[in-house]
């Protein structure tokens, strides 16, 4: 545990790596009501446990991240980083507006989903499929393998 000059808790590189690893399971509990909310809270929990030592504050922070969330998983890391930075500032600054954390998440979900879906689902997937089809038409087993690897 690393402490700053104000004796406030700061995240370690290991904490950030845990969030990054858990982010891979963002869609693991997707549902129609709140979509990726459980995956988001699951990924954020190592950082939140480090930031908030008080169980009541930790519970409130986890509740904040159990609201509707849905964006392209490939680009959601930006929102994770921003949320972590805002949670750290919330813990340091008693006058910080907690509602702004979910407000910024909500405002970034749509634009990042639009960009990410266009790149990953609309372009990259089509290009990978085209490459795979070309090789498959030649009778090569490399076709489907290449399509999966490129995508």
PDB file of C-alpha atoms in Angstrom:
ATOM      1  CA  UNK A   1       0.000   0.000   0.000  1.00  0.00           C
ATOM      2  CA  UNK A   2       1.430   3.369  -1.040  1.00  0.00           C
ATOM      3  CA  UNK A   3       0.448   6.545   0.778  1.00  0.00           C
ATOM      4  CA  UNK A   4       0.653  10.088  -0.537  1.00  0.00           C
ATOM      5  CA  UNK A   5       1.712  13.124   1.461  1.00  0.00           C
ATOM      6  CA  UNK A   6      -1.876  13.652   2.641  1.00  0.00           C
ATOM      7  CA  UNK A   7      -1.899  10.044   3.950  1.00  0.00           C
ATOM      8  CA  UNK A   8      -4.388   9.016   1.261  1.00  0.00           C
ATOM      9  CA  UNK A   9      -4.269   5.644  -0.431  1.00  0.00           C
ATOM     10  CA  UNK A  10      -2.934   5.367  -3.974  1.00  0.00           C
ATOM     11  CA  UNK A  11      -3.330   2.532  -6.479  1.00  0.00           C
ATOM     12  CA  UNK A  12      -0.389   0.324  -7.318  1.00  0.00           C
ATOM     13  CA  UNK A  13       0.578  -1.029 -10.731  1.00  0.00           C
ATOM     14  CA  UNK A  14      -0.646  -4.458  -9.559  1.00  0.00           C
ATOM     15  CA  UNK A  15      -4.093  -2.989  -8.805  1.00  0.00           C
ATOM     16  CA  UNK A  16      -4.297  -1.555 -12.302  1.00  0.00           C
ATOM     17  CA  UNK A  17      -3.230  -4.897 -13.796  1.00  0.00           C
ATOM     18  CA  UNK A  18      -6.008  -6.647 -11.863  1.00  0.00           C
ATOM     19  CA  UNK A  19      -8.564  -4.223 -13.280  1.00  0.00           C
ATOM     20  CA  UNK A  20      -7.143  -4.772 -16.770  1.00  0.00           C
ATOM     21  CA  UNK A  21      -7.343  -8.555 -16.416  1.00  0.00           C
ATOM     22  CA  UNK A  22     -10.883  -8.446 -15.012  1.00  0.00           C
ATOM     23  CA  UNK A  23     -11.923  -6.117 -17.808  1.00  0.00           C
ATOM     24  CA  UNK A  24     -11.625  -9.119 -20.137  1.00  0.00           C
ATOM     25  CA  UNK A  25     -14.788 -10.498 -18.492  1.00  0.00           C
ATOM     26  CA  UNK A  26     -16.853  -7.334 -19.026  1.00  0.00           C
ATOM     27  CA  UNK A  27     -19.574  -9.196 -20.903  1.00  0.00           C
ATOM     28  CA  UNK A  28     -19.490 -12.307 -18.707  1.00  0.00           C
ATOM     29  CA  UNK A  29     -22.766 -11.494 -16.976  1.00  0.00           C
ATOM     30  CA  UNK A  30     -24.455  -9.343 -19.625  1.00  0.00           C
ATOM     31  CA  UNK A  31     -28.211  -8.938 -19.182  1.00  0.00           C
ATOM     32  CA  UNK A  32     -30.990  -6.945 -20.814  1.00  0.00           C
ATOM     33  CA  UNK A  33     -31.750  -4.756 -17.813  1.00  0.00           C
ATOM     34  CA  UNK A  34     -28.362  -3.154 -17.157  1.00  0.00           C
ATOM     35  CA  UNK A  35     -26.222  -4.879 -19.796  1.00  0.00           C
ATOM     36  CA  UNK A  36     -22.500  -4.816 -18.785  1.00  0.00           C
ATOM     37  CA  UNK A  37     -22.993  -3.415 -15.279  1.00  0.00           C
ATOM     38  CA  UNK A  38     -21.918  -6.550 -13.365  1.00  0.00           C
ATOM     39  CA  UNK A  39     -18.769  -6.930 -15.442  1.00  0.00           C
ATOM     40  CA  UNK A  40     -17.957  -3.265 -14.885  1.00  0.00           C
ATOM     41  CA  UNK A  41     -18.328  -3.523 -11.108  1.00  0.00           C
ATOM     42  CA  UNK A  42     -16.361  -6.803 -11.096  1.00  0.00           C
ATOM     43  CA  UNK A  43     -13.493  -5.218 -13.012  1.00  0.00           C
ATOM     44  CA  UNK A  44     -13.474  -2.077 -10.858  1.00  0.00           C
ATOM     45  CA  UNK A  45     -13.596  -3.890  -7.506  1.00  0.00           C
ATOM     46  CA  UNK A  46      -9.798  -4.344  -6.974  1.00  0.00           C
ATOM     47  CA  UNK A  47      -9.255  -0.613  -7.474  1.00  0.00           C
ATOM     48  CA  UNK A  48     -12.251   0.332  -5.350  1.00  0.00           C
ATOM     49  CA  UNK A  49     -11.130  -1.953  -2.516  1.00  0.00           C
ATOM     50  CA  UNK A  50      -7.765  -0.182  -2.491  1.00  0.00           C
ATOM     51  CA  UNK A  51      -9.238   3.309  -2.739  1.00  0.00           C
ATOM     52  CA  UNK A  52     -12.003   2.902  -0.140  1.00  0.00           C
ATOM     53  CA  UNK A  53     -10.932   1.241   3.101  1.00  0.00           C
ATOM     54  CA  UNK A  54     -14.253   1.962   4.819  1.00  0.00           C
ATOM     55  CA  UNK A  55     -16.817  -0.784   3.969  1.00  0.00           C
ATOM     56  CA  UNK A  56     -19.653   1.758   3.733  1.00  0.00           C
ATOM     57  CA  UNK A  57     -17.765   3.902   1.209  1.00  0.00           C
ATOM     58  CA  UNK A  58     -16.751   0.776  -0.708  1.00  0.00           C
ATOM     59  CA  UNK A  59     -20.385  -0.330  -0.883  1.00  0.00           C
ATOM     60  CA  UNK A  60     -21.467   3.071  -2.186  1.00  0.00           C
ATOM     61  CA  UNK A  61     -18.721   2.999  -4.814  1.00  0.00           C
ATOM     62  CA  UNK A  62     -19.725  -0.478  -5.987  1.00  0.00           C
ATOM     63  CA  UNK A  63     -23.370   0.641  -6.151  1.00  0.00           C
ATOM     64  CA  UNK A  64     -22.276   3.548  -8.359  1.00  0.00           C
ATOM     65  CA  UNK A  65     -20.871   1.100 -10.882  1.00  0.00           C
ATOM     66  CA  UNK A  66     -23.904  -1.198 -10.902  1.00  0.00           C
ATOM     67  CA  UNK A  67     -25.923   1.159 -13.082  1.00  0.00           C
ATOM     68  CA  UNK A  68     -26.552   0.627 -16.788  1.00  0.00           C
ATOM     69  CA  UNK A  69     -23.336   0.362 -18.781  1.00  0.00           C
ATOM     70  CA  UNK A  70     -22.898  -0.709 -22.386  1.00  0.00           C
ATOM     71  CA  UNK A  71     -20.171   0.118 -24.871  1.00  0.00           C
ATOM     72  CA  UNK A  72     -17.768  -1.683 -27.187  1.00  0.00           C
ATOM     73  CA  UNK A  73     -15.536  -3.755 -24.863  1.00  0.00           C
ATOM     74  CA  UNK A  74     -12.403  -2.945 -26.890  1.00  0.00           C
ATOM     75  CA  UNK A  75     -12.665   0.775 -26.121  1.00  0.00           C
ATOM     76  CA  UNK A  76     -14.091   0.575 -22.603  1.00  0.00           C
ATOM     77  CA  UNK A  77     -10.608   0.674 -21.050  1.00  0.00           C
ATOM     78  CA  UNK A  78     -10.605   4.440 -21.494  1.00  0.00           C
ATOM     79  CA  UNK A  79     -13.751   4.693 -19.378  1.00  0.00           C
ATOM     80  CA  UNK A  80     -12.259   2.350 -16.766  1.00  0.00           C
ATOM     81  CA  UNK A  81      -9.168   4.538 -16.429  1.00  0.00           C
ATOM     82  CA  UNK A  82     -11.253   7.666 -16.164  1.00  0.00           C
ATOM     83  CA  UNK A  83     -13.533   6.083 -13.546  1.00  0.00           C
ATOM     84  CA  UNK A  84     -10.566   5.000 -11.454  1.00  0.00           C
ATOM     85  CA  UNK A  85      -9.036   8.484 -11.583  1.00  0.00           C
ATOM     86  CA  UNK A  86     -12.369  10.036 -10.604  1.00  0.00           C
ATOM     87  CA  UNK A  87     -12.821   7.548  -7.732  1.00  0.00           C
ATOM     88  CA  UNK A  88      -9.345   8.442  -6.457  1.00  0.00           C
ATOM     89  CA  UNK A  89     -10.217  12.137  -6.609  1.00  0.00           C
ATOM     90  CA  UNK A  90     -13.525  11.441  -4.861  1.00  0.00           C
ATOM     91  CA  UNK A  91     -11.654   9.736  -2.030  1.00  0.00           C
ATOM     92  CA  UNK A  92      -9.141  12.612  -1.728  1.00  0.00           C
ATOM     93  CA  UNK A  93     -11.496  15.571  -2.148  1.00  0.00           C
ATOM     94  CA  UNK A  94     -14.546  15.746   0.158  1.00  0.00           C
ATOM     95  CA  UNK A  95     -16.163  18.352  -2.125  1.00  0.00           C
ATOM     96  CA  UNK A  96     -15.973  16.131  -5.224  1.00  0.00           C
ATOM     97  CA  UNK A  97     -19.361  15.469  -6.857  1.00  0.00           C
ATOM     98  CA  UNK A  98     -19.828  11.658  -6.825  1.00  0.00           C
ATOM     99  CA  UNK A  99     -22.609  11.890  -9.402  1.00  0.00           C
ATOM    100  CA  UNK A 100     -20.122  13.138 -11.989  1.00  0.00           C
ATOM    101  CA  UNK A 101     -18.513   9.668 -12.095  1.00  0.00           C
ATOM    102  CA  UNK A 102     -21.623   8.046 -13.567  1.00  0.00           C
ATOM    103  CA  UNK A 103     -22.388  11.141 -15.615  1.00  0.00           C
ATOM    104  CA  UNK A 104     -19.061  10.893 -17.451  1.00  0.00           C
ATOM    105  CA  UNK A 105     -19.477   7.119 -17.900  1.00  0.00           C
ATOM    106  CA  UNK A 106     -22.919   7.625 -19.393  1.00  0.00           C
ATOM    107  CA  UNK A 107     -21.784  10.428 -21.675  1.00  0.00           C
ATOM    108  CA  UNK A 108     -18.874   8.371 -23.077  1.00  0.00           C
ATOM    109  CA  UNK A 109     -20.704   5.049 -23.574  1.00  0.00           C
ATOM    110  CA  UNK A 110     -22.506   6.047 -26.765  1.00  0.00           C
ATOM    111  CA  UNK A 111     -19.705   7.820 -28.636  1.00  0.00           C
ATOM    112  CA  UNK A 112     -17.155   5.095 -27.852  1.00  0.00           C
ATOM    113  CA  UNK A 113     -19.663   2.404 -28.832  1.00  0.00           C
ATOM    114  CA  UNK A 114     -20.231   4.141 -32.156  1.00  0.00           C
ATOM    115  CA  UNK A 115     -16.520   4.362 -32.880  1.00  0.00           C
ATOM    116  CA  UNK A 116     -15.729   0.871 -31.602  1.00  0.00           C
ATOM    117  CA  UNK A 117     -18.609  -0.852 -33.374  1.00  0.00           C
ATOM    118  CA  UNK A 118     -17.653   0.826 -36.650  1.00  0.00           C
ATOM    119  CA  UNK A 119     -14.032  -0.278 -36.350  1.00  0.00           C
ATOM    120  CA  UNK A 120     -14.337  -3.746 -34.815  1.00  0.00           C
ATOM    121  CA  UNK A 121     -17.695  -4.996 -36.069  1.00  0.00           C
ATOM    122  CA  UNK A 122     -18.146  -2.990 -39.253  1.00  0.00           C
ATOM    123  CA  UNK A 123     -14.630  -2.890 -40.701  1.00  0.00           C
ATOM    124  CA  UNK A 124     -12.139  -5.242 -39.090  1.00  0.00           C
ATOM    125  CA  UNK A 125     -14.507  -8.213 -38.981  1.00  0.00           C
ATOM    126  CA  UNK A 126     -15.419  -7.760 -42.660  1.00  0.00           C
ATOM    127  CA  UNK A 127     -11.764  -7.461 -43.712  1.00  0.00           C
ATOM    128  CA  UNK A 128     -10.805 -10.554 -41.697  1.00  0.00           C
ATOM    129  CA  UNK A 129     -13.707 -12.523 -43.186  1.00  0.00           C
ATOM    130  CA  UNK A 130     -12.710 -11.456 -46.678  1.00  0.00           C
ATOM    131  CA  UNK A 131      -9.147 -12.640 -46.150  1.00  0.00           C
ATOM    132  CA  UNK A 132     -10.366 -15.923 -44.716  1.00  0.00           C
ATOM    133  CA  UNK A 133     -12.806 -16.497 -47.593  1.00  0.00           C
ATOM    134  CA  UNK A 134     -10.066 -15.884 -50.155  1.00  0.00           C
ATOM    135  CA  UNK A 135      -7.844 -18.592 -48.678  1.00  0.00           C
ATOM    136  CA  UNK A 136     -10.790 -20.962 -48.100  1.00  0.00           C
ATOM    137  CA  UNK A 137     -11.771 -20.670 -51.786  1.00  0.00           C
ATOM    138  CA  UNK A 138      -8.246 -21.804 -52.656  1.00  0.00           C
ATOM    139  CA  UNK A 139      -8.920 -24.947 -50.582  1.00  0.00           C
ATOM    140  CA  UNK A 140      -6.627 -23.925 -47.754  1.00  0.00           C
ATOM    141  CA  UNK A 141      -7.458 -24.619 -44.095  1.00  0.00           C
ATOM    142  CA  UNK A 142      -5.579 -21.414 -43.378  1.00  0.00           C
ATOM    143  CA  UNK A 143      -8.740 -19.464 -44.379  1.00  0.00           C
ATOM    144  CA  UNK A 144     -10.827 -19.811 -41.208  1.00  0.00           C
ATOM    145  CA  UNK A 145      -7.740 -19.794 -38.989  1.00  0.00           C
ATOM    146  CA  UNK A 146      -6.457 -16.582 -40.577  1.00  0.00           C
ATOM    147  CA  UNK A 147      -9.889 -14.948 -40.293  1.00  0.00           C
ATOM    148  CA  UNK A 148      -9.989 -15.669 -36.559  1.00  0.00           C
ATOM    149  CA  UNK A 149      -6.399 -14.566 -35.980  1.00  0.00           C
ATOM    150  CA  UNK A 150      -6.778 -11.324 -37.918  1.00  0.00           C
ATOM    151  CA  UNK A 151     -10.030 -10.499 -36.191  1.00  0.00           C
TER     152      UNK A 151
END
